[in-house]
C-alpha cells in the first residue's frame, strides 16, 4: 500500500465536477498509481483515454508514460488509438526494463500500431478506436473546426499522478493531446524528463507529473528540471 497518492486533471479551465473525478480516482485506486490514472482515463470529463481530444481529422490518438525511482525505469506509449487504458501499457513497458535476462535492448517508448501489437501480445485486449470518442469530445471537435479563435478556451489537460512508498516514488501521466492536433503528433508525455520524472537520492524522493503545452514543456525537460531544482534546494 502506498503511503501517498495524488492526482490532477491537468492544466486548463475545469468545472468543480473534475474535483470529484480526481477524488474518486484516488479512493478507488487503493494506493495503486496505475489504477488511479486508469480511473481518470475511463472518465469522459478528462482528456485521456475515453473522451480524449480529437485530432484535426477527428481521430483519437492517446499517449501515456510511467516512471519509477526504483531502478530508474521509464516507459511510454504514443499515437495509440486501440488502447482503452494507455497508462497500463506504459507501465508494462517501464517494468520490463527491470528484466534481469536482457537478450536485447528493450524499448522505452512505443508508438502507433507497434505499441498496440506489443500490448496485444502481452494479453491486452484492443478496443475499437470509435469507442474512445465521447459525445463531449466530438462536439468540442466540431466547434473547434468551425471557430479557430475558440481553441484557446479548450483545456490542454494531461492528467497525472504521483505516489510515494517506503522511500521510493512513482510518476504517471496520460493524455489525448491538444484539440485539433496534427495526426501522429507526440507531446511531452512520451519524453523522459518532459512530462514526468521520479528519482530517489539518499533519503529524499521526488516525483513530478506535469500538464500543459507539450511542445514547450519538452523543450525544457521541465519535469526533470523541477526535480533537480528541488534536490539542490
PDB file of C-alpha atoms in Angstrom:
ATOM      1  CA  UNK A   1       0.000   0.000   0.000  1.00  0.00           C
ATOM      2  CA  UNK A   2       1.360   3.392  -0.990  1.00  0.00           C
ATOM      3  CA  UNK A   3       1.812   5.912   1.787  1.00  0.00           C
ATOM      4  CA  UNK A   4       0.756   8.729  -0.516  1.00  0.00           C
ATOM      5  CA  UNK A   5      -1.070   9.095  -3.857  1.00  0.00           C
ATOM      6  CA  UNK A   6      -2.052  12.353  -5.572  1.00  0.00           C
ATOM      7  CA  UNK A   7      -3.677  13.004  -8.957  1.00  0.00           C
ATOM      8  CA  UNK A   8      -4.514  16.007 -11.123  1.00  0.00           C
ATOM      9  CA  UNK A   9      -6.832  16.505 -14.106  1.00  0.00           C
ATOM     10  CA  UNK A  10      -4.492  18.814 -15.984  1.00  0.00           C
ATOM     11  CA  UNK A  11      -3.953  22.439 -16.874  1.00  0.00           C
ATOM     12  CA  UNK A  12      -6.882  24.495 -18.109  1.00  0.00           C
ATOM     13  CA  UNK A  13     -10.355  25.510 -17.000  1.00  0.00           C
ATOM     14  CA  UNK A  14     -12.315  22.766 -15.259  1.00  0.00           C
ATOM     15  CA  UNK A  15     -15.691  22.505 -13.587  1.00  0.00           C
ATOM     16  CA  UNK A  16     -15.910  21.609  -9.910  1.00  0.00           C
ATOM     17  CA  UNK A  17     -17.066  18.153 -11.010  1.00  0.00           C
ATOM     18  CA  UNK A  18     -13.485  17.403 -12.035  1.00  0.00           C
ATOM     19  CA  UNK A  19     -12.538  17.508  -8.355  1.00  0.00           C
ATOM     20  CA  UNK A  20     -14.975  14.655  -7.798  1.00  0.00           C
ATOM     21  CA  UNK A  21     -13.344  12.725 -10.649  1.00  0.00           C
ATOM     22  CA  UNK A  22      -9.924  13.081  -9.016  1.00  0.00           C
ATOM     23  CA  UNK A  23     -11.239  12.154  -5.567  1.00  0.00           C
ATOM     24  CA  UNK A  24     -12.916   9.054  -6.991  1.00  0.00           C
ATOM     25  CA  UNK A  25      -9.701   8.050  -8.770  1.00  0.00           C
ATOM     26  CA  UNK A  26      -7.659   8.234  -5.571  1.00  0.00           C
ATOM     27  CA  UNK A  27     -10.253   6.424  -3.462  1.00  0.00           C
ATOM     28  CA  UNK A  28     -10.756   3.578  -5.935  1.00  0.00           C
ATOM     29  CA  UNK A  29      -7.037   3.154  -6.644  1.00  0.00           C
ATOM     30  CA  UNK A  30      -6.322   1.510  -3.255  1.00  0.00           C
ATOM     31  CA  UNK A  31      -2.882   3.074  -3.319  1.00  0.00           C
ATOM     32  CA  UNK A  32      -2.024   1.917  -6.854  1.00  0.00           C
ATOM     33  CA  UNK A  33      -0.916   4.830  -9.046  1.00  0.00           C
ATOM     34  CA  UNK A  34      -1.720   2.969 -12.276  1.00  0.00           C
ATOM     35  CA  UNK A  35      -5.260   2.208 -11.116  1.00  0.00           C
ATOM     36  CA  UNK A  36      -5.700   5.879 -10.209  1.00  0.00           C
ATOM     37  CA  UNK A  37      -4.783   7.023 -13.717  1.00  0.00           C
ATOM     38  CA  UNK A  38      -6.941   4.295 -15.273  1.00  0.00           C
ATOM     39  CA  UNK A  39      -9.926   5.744 -13.418  1.00  0.00           C
ATOM     40  CA  UNK A  40      -9.147   9.121 -14.978  1.00  0.00           C
ATOM     41  CA  UNK A  41      -8.768   7.538 -18.420  1.00  0.00           C
ATOM     42  CA  UNK A  42     -12.202   5.930 -18.089  1.00  0.00           C
ATOM     43  CA  UNK A  43     -13.973   9.214 -17.288  1.00  0.00           C
ATOM     44  CA  UNK A  44     -15.191  11.302 -20.246  1.00  0.00           C
ATOM     45  CA  UNK A  45     -14.510  14.542 -18.359  1.00  0.00           C
ATOM     46  CA  UNK A  46     -10.740  14.124 -18.595  1.00  0.00           C
ATOM     47  CA  UNK A  47      -8.559  14.443 -21.684  1.00  0.00           C
ATOM     48  CA  UNK A  48      -7.130  10.926 -21.738  1.00  0.00           C
ATOM     49  CA  UNK A  49      -8.351   7.508 -22.792  1.00  0.00           C
ATOM     50  CA  UNK A  50     -12.123   7.675 -23.327  1.00  0.00           C
ATOM     51  CA  UNK A  51     -13.122  11.240 -24.149  1.00  0.00           C
ATOM     52  CA  UNK A  52      -9.691  12.365 -25.364  1.00  0.00           C
ATOM     53  CA  UNK A  53      -9.357  15.419 -27.572  1.00  0.00           C
ATOM     54  CA  UNK A  54      -9.597  14.550 -31.258  1.00  0.00           C
ATOM     55  CA  UNK A  55      -7.003  15.167 -33.945  1.00  0.00           C
ATOM     56  CA  UNK A  56      -7.649  17.505 -36.870  1.00  0.00           C
ATOM     57  CA  UNK A  57      -9.030  14.520 -38.750  1.00  0.00           C
ATOM     58  CA  UNK A  58     -11.367  13.572 -35.907  1.00  0.00           C
ATOM     59  CA  UNK A  59      -9.446  10.592 -34.529  1.00  0.00           C
ATOM     60  CA  UNK A  60      -8.273   9.590 -31.046  1.00  0.00           C
ATOM     61  CA  UNK A  61      -4.501   9.362 -30.567  1.00  0.00           C
ATOM     62  CA  UNK A  62      -3.513   8.863 -26.926  1.00  0.00           C
ATOM     63  CA  UNK A  63      -0.201   8.815 -25.098  1.00  0.00           C
ATOM     64  CA  UNK A  64       0.850   7.840 -21.579  1.00  0.00           C
ATOM     65  CA  UNK A  65       4.001   7.397 -19.516  1.00  0.00           C
ATOM     66  CA  UNK A  66       5.187   5.867 -16.244  1.00  0.00           C
ATOM     67  CA  UNK A  67       8.408   6.443 -14.295  1.00  0.00           C
ATOM     68  CA  UNK A  68       9.717   4.983 -11.053  1.00  0.00           C
ATOM     69  CA  UNK A  69      12.666   5.784  -8.822  1.00  0.00           C
ATOM     70  CA  UNK A  70      13.059   2.032  -8.284  1.00  0.00           C
ATOM     71  CA  UNK A  71      15.553   1.050 -10.961  1.00  0.00           C
ATOM     72  CA  UNK A  72      15.044   4.486 -12.511  1.00  0.00           C
ATOM     73  CA  UNK A  73      12.784   2.972 -15.178  1.00  0.00           C
ATOM     74  CA  UNK A  74      10.626   4.799 -17.735  1.00  0.00           C
ATOM     75  CA  UNK A  75       8.074   3.589 -20.241  1.00  0.00           C
ATOM     76  CA  UNK A  76       5.728   5.363 -22.635  1.00  0.00           C
ATOM     77  CA  UNK A  77       3.315   4.785 -25.499  1.00  0.00           C
ATOM     78  CA  UNK A  78       2.140   7.326 -28.055  1.00  0.00           C
ATOM     79  CA  UNK A  79      -0.196   7.733 -31.036  1.00  0.00           C
ATOM     80  CA  UNK A  80      -2.329   4.807 -29.847  1.00  0.00           C
ATOM     81  CA  UNK A  81      -5.990   4.512 -30.811  1.00  0.00           C
ATOM     82  CA  UNK A  82      -6.898   0.991 -29.689  1.00  0.00           C
ATOM     83  CA  UNK A  83      -5.771   1.005 -26.058  1.00  0.00           C
ATOM     84  CA  UNK A  84      -8.553   1.764 -23.585  1.00  0.00           C
ATOM     85  CA  UNK A  85      -6.003   2.349 -20.818  1.00  0.00           C
ATOM     86  CA  UNK A  86      -2.697   3.546 -22.314  1.00  0.00           C
ATOM     87  CA  UNK A  87      -1.154   4.018 -18.855  1.00  0.00           C
ATOM     88  CA  UNK A  88      -1.405   0.278 -18.231  1.00  0.00           C
ATOM     89  CA  UNK A  89       0.764  -0.464 -21.265  1.00  0.00           C
ATOM     90  CA  UNK A  90       3.205   2.368 -20.490  1.00  0.00           C
ATOM     91  CA  UNK A  91       3.767   0.822 -17.061  1.00  0.00           C
ATOM     92  CA  UNK A  92       4.330  -2.585 -18.657  1.00  0.00           C
ATOM     93  CA  UNK A  93       6.974  -1.090 -20.952  1.00  0.00           C
ATOM     94  CA  UNK A  94       8.707   0.502 -17.953  1.00  0.00           C
ATOM     95  CA  UNK A  95       8.620  -2.585 -15.772  1.00  0.00           C
ATOM     96  CA  UNK A  96      10.166  -4.748 -18.482  1.00  0.00           C
ATOM     97  CA  UNK A  97      13.244  -2.542 -18.114  1.00  0.00           C
ATOM     98  CA  UNK A  98      13.864  -4.337 -14.826  1.00  0.00           C
ATOM     99  CA  UNK A  99      14.136  -7.695 -16.583  1.00  0.00           C
ATOM    100  CA  UNK A 100      17.364  -9.382 -15.499  1.00  0.00           C
ATOM    101  CA  UNK A 101      17.764 -11.632 -18.554  1.00  0.00           C
ATOM    102  CA  UNK A 102      18.032  -8.985 -21.278  1.00  0.00           C
ATOM    103  CA  UNK A 103      18.899 -10.555 -24.624  1.00  0.00           C
ATOM    104  CA  UNK A 104      18.013  -7.365 -26.488  1.00  0.00           C
ATOM    105  CA  UNK A 105      17.933  -3.642 -25.799  1.00  0.00           C
ATOM    106  CA  UNK A 106      14.394  -3.190 -24.508  1.00  0.00           C
ATOM    107  CA  UNK A 107      12.267  -0.269 -25.754  1.00  0.00           C
ATOM    108  CA  UNK A 108      11.289   2.615 -23.505  1.00  0.00           C
ATOM    109  CA  UNK A 109       8.859   4.264 -25.943  1.00  0.00           C
ATOM    110  CA  UNK A 110       6.480   2.528 -28.362  1.00  0.00           C
ATOM    111  CA  UNK A 111       4.104   4.276 -30.762  1.00  0.00           C
ATOM    112  CA  UNK A 112       1.219   3.562 -33.099  1.00  0.00           C
ATOM    113  CA  UNK A 113       0.402   0.076 -34.283  1.00  0.00           C
ATOM    114  CA  UNK A 114       3.719  -1.212 -32.967  1.00  0.00           C
ATOM    115  CA  UNK A 115       2.690  -0.241 -29.440  1.00  0.00           C
ATOM    116  CA  UNK A 116      -0.743  -1.803 -29.871  1.00  0.00           C
ATOM    117  CA  UNK A 117       0.690  -5.062 -31.253  1.00  0.00           C
ATOM    118  CA  UNK A 118       3.224  -5.175 -28.391  1.00  0.00           C
ATOM    119  CA  UNK A 119       0.420  -4.788 -25.864  1.00  0.00           C
ATOM    120  CA  UNK A 120      -1.800  -7.380 -27.525  1.00  0.00           C
ATOM    121  CA  UNK A 121       0.989  -9.976 -27.402  1.00  0.00           C
ATOM    122  CA  UNK A 122       1.086  -9.413 -23.634  1.00  0.00           C
ATOM    123  CA  UNK A 123      -2.607 -10.004 -23.090  1.00  0.00           C
ATOM    124  CA  UNK A 124      -4.064  -6.518 -23.515  1.00  0.00           C
ATOM    125  CA  UNK A 125      -7.405  -6.560 -25.349  1.00  0.00           C
ATOM    126  CA  UNK A 126      -7.545  -3.912 -28.074  1.00  0.00           C
ATOM    127  CA  UNK A 127     -10.657  -1.761 -28.458  1.00  0.00           C
ATOM    128  CA  UNK A 128     -12.435  -0.102 -31.363  1.00  0.00           C
ATOM    129  CA  UNK A 129     -10.985   3.427 -31.773  1.00  0.00           C
ATOM    130  CA  UNK A 130     -14.528   4.805 -32.077  1.00  0.00           C
ATOM    131  CA  UNK A 131     -15.329   3.505 -28.586  1.00  0.00           C
ATOM    132  CA  UNK A 132     -12.890   6.081 -27.155  1.00  0.00           C
ATOM    133  CA  UNK A 133     -14.762   9.030 -28.690  1.00  0.00           C
ATOM    134  CA  UNK A 134     -17.243  10.670 -26.319  1.00  0.00           C
ATOM    135  CA  UNK A 135     -20.146  12.916 -27.316  1.00  0.00           C
ATOM    136  CA  UNK A 136     -18.403  15.767 -25.496  1.00  0.00           C
ATOM    137  CA  UNK A 137     -15.091  15.416 -27.344  1.00  0.00           C
ATOM    138  CA  UNK A 138     -16.871  15.097 -30.678  1.00  0.00           C
ATOM    139  CA  UNK A 139     -18.885  18.266 -30.031  1.00  0.00           C
ATOM    140  CA  UNK A 140     -15.769  20.188 -28.994  1.00  0.00           C
ATOM    141  CA  UNK A 141     -14.019  18.969 -32.144  1.00  0.00           C
ATOM    142  CA  UNK A 142     -16.851  20.257 -34.354  1.00  0.00           C
ATOM    143  CA  UNK A 143     -16.843  23.633 -32.619  1.00  0.00           C
ATOM    144  CA  UNK A 144     -13.058  23.959 -32.828  1.00  0.00           C
ATOM    145  CA  UNK A 145     -13.085  23.140 -36.523  1.00  0.00           C
ATOM    146  CA  UNK A 146     -15.649  25.868 -37.134  1.00  0.00           C
ATOM    147  CA  UNK A 147     -14.300  28.555 -34.834  1.00  0.00           C
ATOM    148  CA  UNK A 148     -10.499  28.588 -34.697  1.00  0.00           C
ATOM    149  CA  UNK A 149     -10.405  31.525 -32.307  1.00  0.00           C
ATOM    150  CA  UNK A 150     -12.026  29.391 -29.605  1.00  0.00           C
ATOM    151  CA  UNK A 151      -9.091  26.975 -29.462  1.00  0.00           C
ATOM    152  CA  UNK A 152      -7.611  28.846 -26.542  1.00  0.00           C
ATOM    153  CA  UNK A 153     -10.712  28.130 -24.499  1.00  0.00           C
ATOM    154  CA  UNK A 154     -10.116  24.404 -24.623  1.00  0.00           C
ATOM    155  CA  UNK A 155      -8.061  22.716 -21.951  1.00  0.00           C
ATOM    156  CA  UNK A 156      -4.621  21.245 -22.532  1.00  0.00           C
ATOM    157  CA  UNK A 157      -5.203  18.749 -19.784  1.00  0.00           C
ATOM    158  CA  UNK A 158      -2.761  15.885 -19.497  1.00  0.00           C
ATOM    159  CA  UNK A 159      -3.803  14.031 -16.336  1.00  0.00           C
ATOM    160  CA  UNK A 160      -1.107  12.969 -13.916  1.00  0.00           C
ATOM    161  CA  UNK A 161      -0.400  11.169 -10.660  1.00  0.00           C
ATOM    162  CA  UNK A 162       2.438  10.677  -8.192  1.00  0.00           C
ATOM    163  CA  UNK A 163       2.878   8.163  -5.385  1.00  0.00           C
ATOM    164  CA  UNK A 164       5.305   7.505  -2.539  1.00  0.00           C
ATOM    165  CA  UNK A 165       6.035   4.273  -0.696  1.00  0.00           C
ATOM    166  CA  UNK A 166       8.892   3.074   1.505  1.00  0.00           C
ATOM    167  CA  UNK A 167      11.221   5.842   0.393  1.00  0.00           C
ATOM    168  CA  UNK A 168      10.618   5.352  -3.340  1.00  0.00           C
ATOM    169  CA  UNK A 169       8.304   7.246  -5.661  1.00  0.00           C
ATOM    170  CA  UNK A 170       6.446   6.909  -8.966  1.00  0.00           C
ATOM    171  CA  UNK A 171       5.002   9.324 -11.520  1.00  0.00           C
ATOM    172  CA  UNK A 172       2.461   8.713 -14.268  1.00  0.00           C
ATOM    173  CA  UNK A 173       0.551  10.708 -16.854  1.00  0.00           C
ATOM    174  CA  UNK A 174      -1.917  10.138 -19.679  1.00  0.00           C
ATOM    175  CA  UNK A 175      -3.168  12.473 -22.390  1.00  0.00           C
ATOM    176  CA  UNK A 176      -5.254  12.795 -25.511  1.00  0.00           C
ATOM    177  CA  UNK A 177      -3.184  15.794 -26.603  1.00  0.00           C
ATOM    178  CA  UNK A 178      -4.331  19.234 -27.651  1.00  0.00           C
ATOM    179  CA  UNK A 179      -7.522  19.547 -29.666  1.00  0.00           C
ATOM    180  CA  UNK A 180      -7.082  19.531 -33.471  1.00  0.00           C
ATOM    181  CA  UNK A 181      -3.507  18.325 -33.158  1.00  0.00           C
ATOM    182  CA  UNK A 182      -1.760  17.005 -36.263  1.00  0.00           C
ATOM    183  CA  UNK A 183      -2.108  13.288 -36.953  1.00  0.00           C
ATOM    184  CA  UNK A 184       0.869  11.451 -35.468  1.00  0.00           C
ATOM    185  CA  UNK A 185       1.824  14.282 -33.113  1.00  0.00           C
ATOM    186  CA  UNK A 186       3.704  13.358 -29.941  1.00  0.00           C
ATOM    187  CA  UNK A 187       3.506  15.592 -26.889  1.00  0.00           C
ATOM    188  CA  UNK A 188       5.707  15.848 -23.820  1.00  0.00           C
ATOM    189  CA  UNK A 189       4.249  12.683 -22.318  1.00  0.00           C
ATOM    190  CA  UNK A 190       6.494  10.301 -24.249  1.00  0.00           C
ATOM    191  CA  UNK A 191       9.690  12.225 -23.490  1.00  0.00           C
ATOM    192  CA  UNK A 192      11.555  11.129 -20.383  1.00  0.00           C
ATOM    193  CA  UNK A 193      12.042  14.144 -18.147  1.00  0.00           C
ATOM    194  CA  UNK A 194       9.427  16.147 -20.028  1.00  0.00           C
ATOM    195  CA  UNK A 195       6.049  15.294 -18.517  1.00  0.00           C
ATOM    196  CA  UNK A 196       7.177  13.061 -15.659  1.00  0.00           C
ATOM    197  CA  UNK A 197      10.215  12.305 -13.522  1.00  0.00           C
ATOM    198  CA  UNK A 198      10.816  10.113 -10.484  1.00  0.00           C
ATOM    199  CA  UNK A 199      14.101   9.934  -8.591  1.00  0.00           C
ATOM    200  CA  UNK A 200      15.450   8.984  -5.168  1.00  0.00           C
ATOM    201  CA  UNK A 201      18.658  10.291  -3.651  1.00  0.00           C
ATOM    202  CA  UNK A 202      19.569   9.118  -0.183  1.00  0.00           C
ATOM    203  CA  UNK A 203      16.511   9.800   1.973  1.00  0.00           C
ATOM    204  CA  UNK A 204      14.841  12.178  -0.494  1.00  0.00           C
ATOM    205  CA  UNK A 205      12.375  11.149  -3.204  1.00  0.00           C
ATOM    206  CA  UNK A 206      10.809  13.474  -5.763  1.00  0.00           C
ATOM    207  CA  UNK A 207       8.113  12.626  -8.320  1.00  0.00           C
ATOM    208  CA  UNK A 208       6.787  15.144 -10.854  1.00  0.00           C
ATOM    209  CA  UNK A 209       3.794  14.907 -13.242  1.00  0.00           C
ATOM    210  CA  UNK A 210       3.130  17.920 -15.482  1.00  0.00           C
ATOM    211  CA  UNK A 211       0.379  19.219 -17.749  1.00  0.00           C
ATOM    212  CA  UNK A 212       0.377  21.984 -20.335  1.00  0.00           C
ATOM    213  CA  UNK A 213       1.580  22.694 -23.868  1.00  0.00           C
ATOM    214  CA  UNK A 214       3.715  19.669 -24.683  1.00  0.00           C
ATOM    215  CA  UNK A 215       5.963  21.315 -27.245  1.00  0.00           C
ATOM    216  CA  UNK A 216       7.179  23.936 -24.765  1.00  0.00           C
ATOM    217  CA  UNK A 217       7.477  21.530 -21.833  1.00  0.00           C
ATOM    218  CA  UNK A 218       9.505  19.086 -23.926  1.00  0.00           C
ATOM    219  CA  UNK A 219      11.999  21.765 -24.964  1.00  0.00           C
ATOM    220  CA  UNK A 220      12.924  22.429 -21.347  1.00  0.00           C
ATOM    221  CA  UNK A 221      12.737  18.887 -19.903  1.00  0.00           C
ATOM    222  CA  UNK A 222      10.621  20.635 -17.307  1.00  0.00           C
ATOM    223  CA  UNK A 223       9.779  17.670 -15.051  1.00  0.00           C
ATOM    224  CA  UNK A 224      13.433  16.717 -14.648  1.00  0.00           C
ATOM    225  CA  UNK A 225      14.462  20.360 -14.277  1.00  0.00           C
ATOM    226  CA  UNK A 226      11.964  20.880 -11.446  1.00  0.00           C
ATOM    227  CA  UNK A 227      13.146  17.737  -9.663  1.00  0.00           C
ATOM    228  CA  UNK A 228      16.805  18.756  -9.964  1.00  0.00           C
ATOM    229  CA  UNK A 229      15.972  22.199  -8.591  1.00  0.00           C
ATOM    230  CA  UNK A 230      14.258  20.679  -5.556  1.00  0.00           C
ATOM    231  CA  UNK A 231      17.107  18.223  -4.937  1.00  0.00           C
ATOM    232  CA  UNK A 232      19.560  21.122  -4.988  1.00  0.00           C
ATOM    233  CA  UNK A 233      17.401  23.371  -2.785  1.00  0.00           C
TER     234      UNK A 233
END
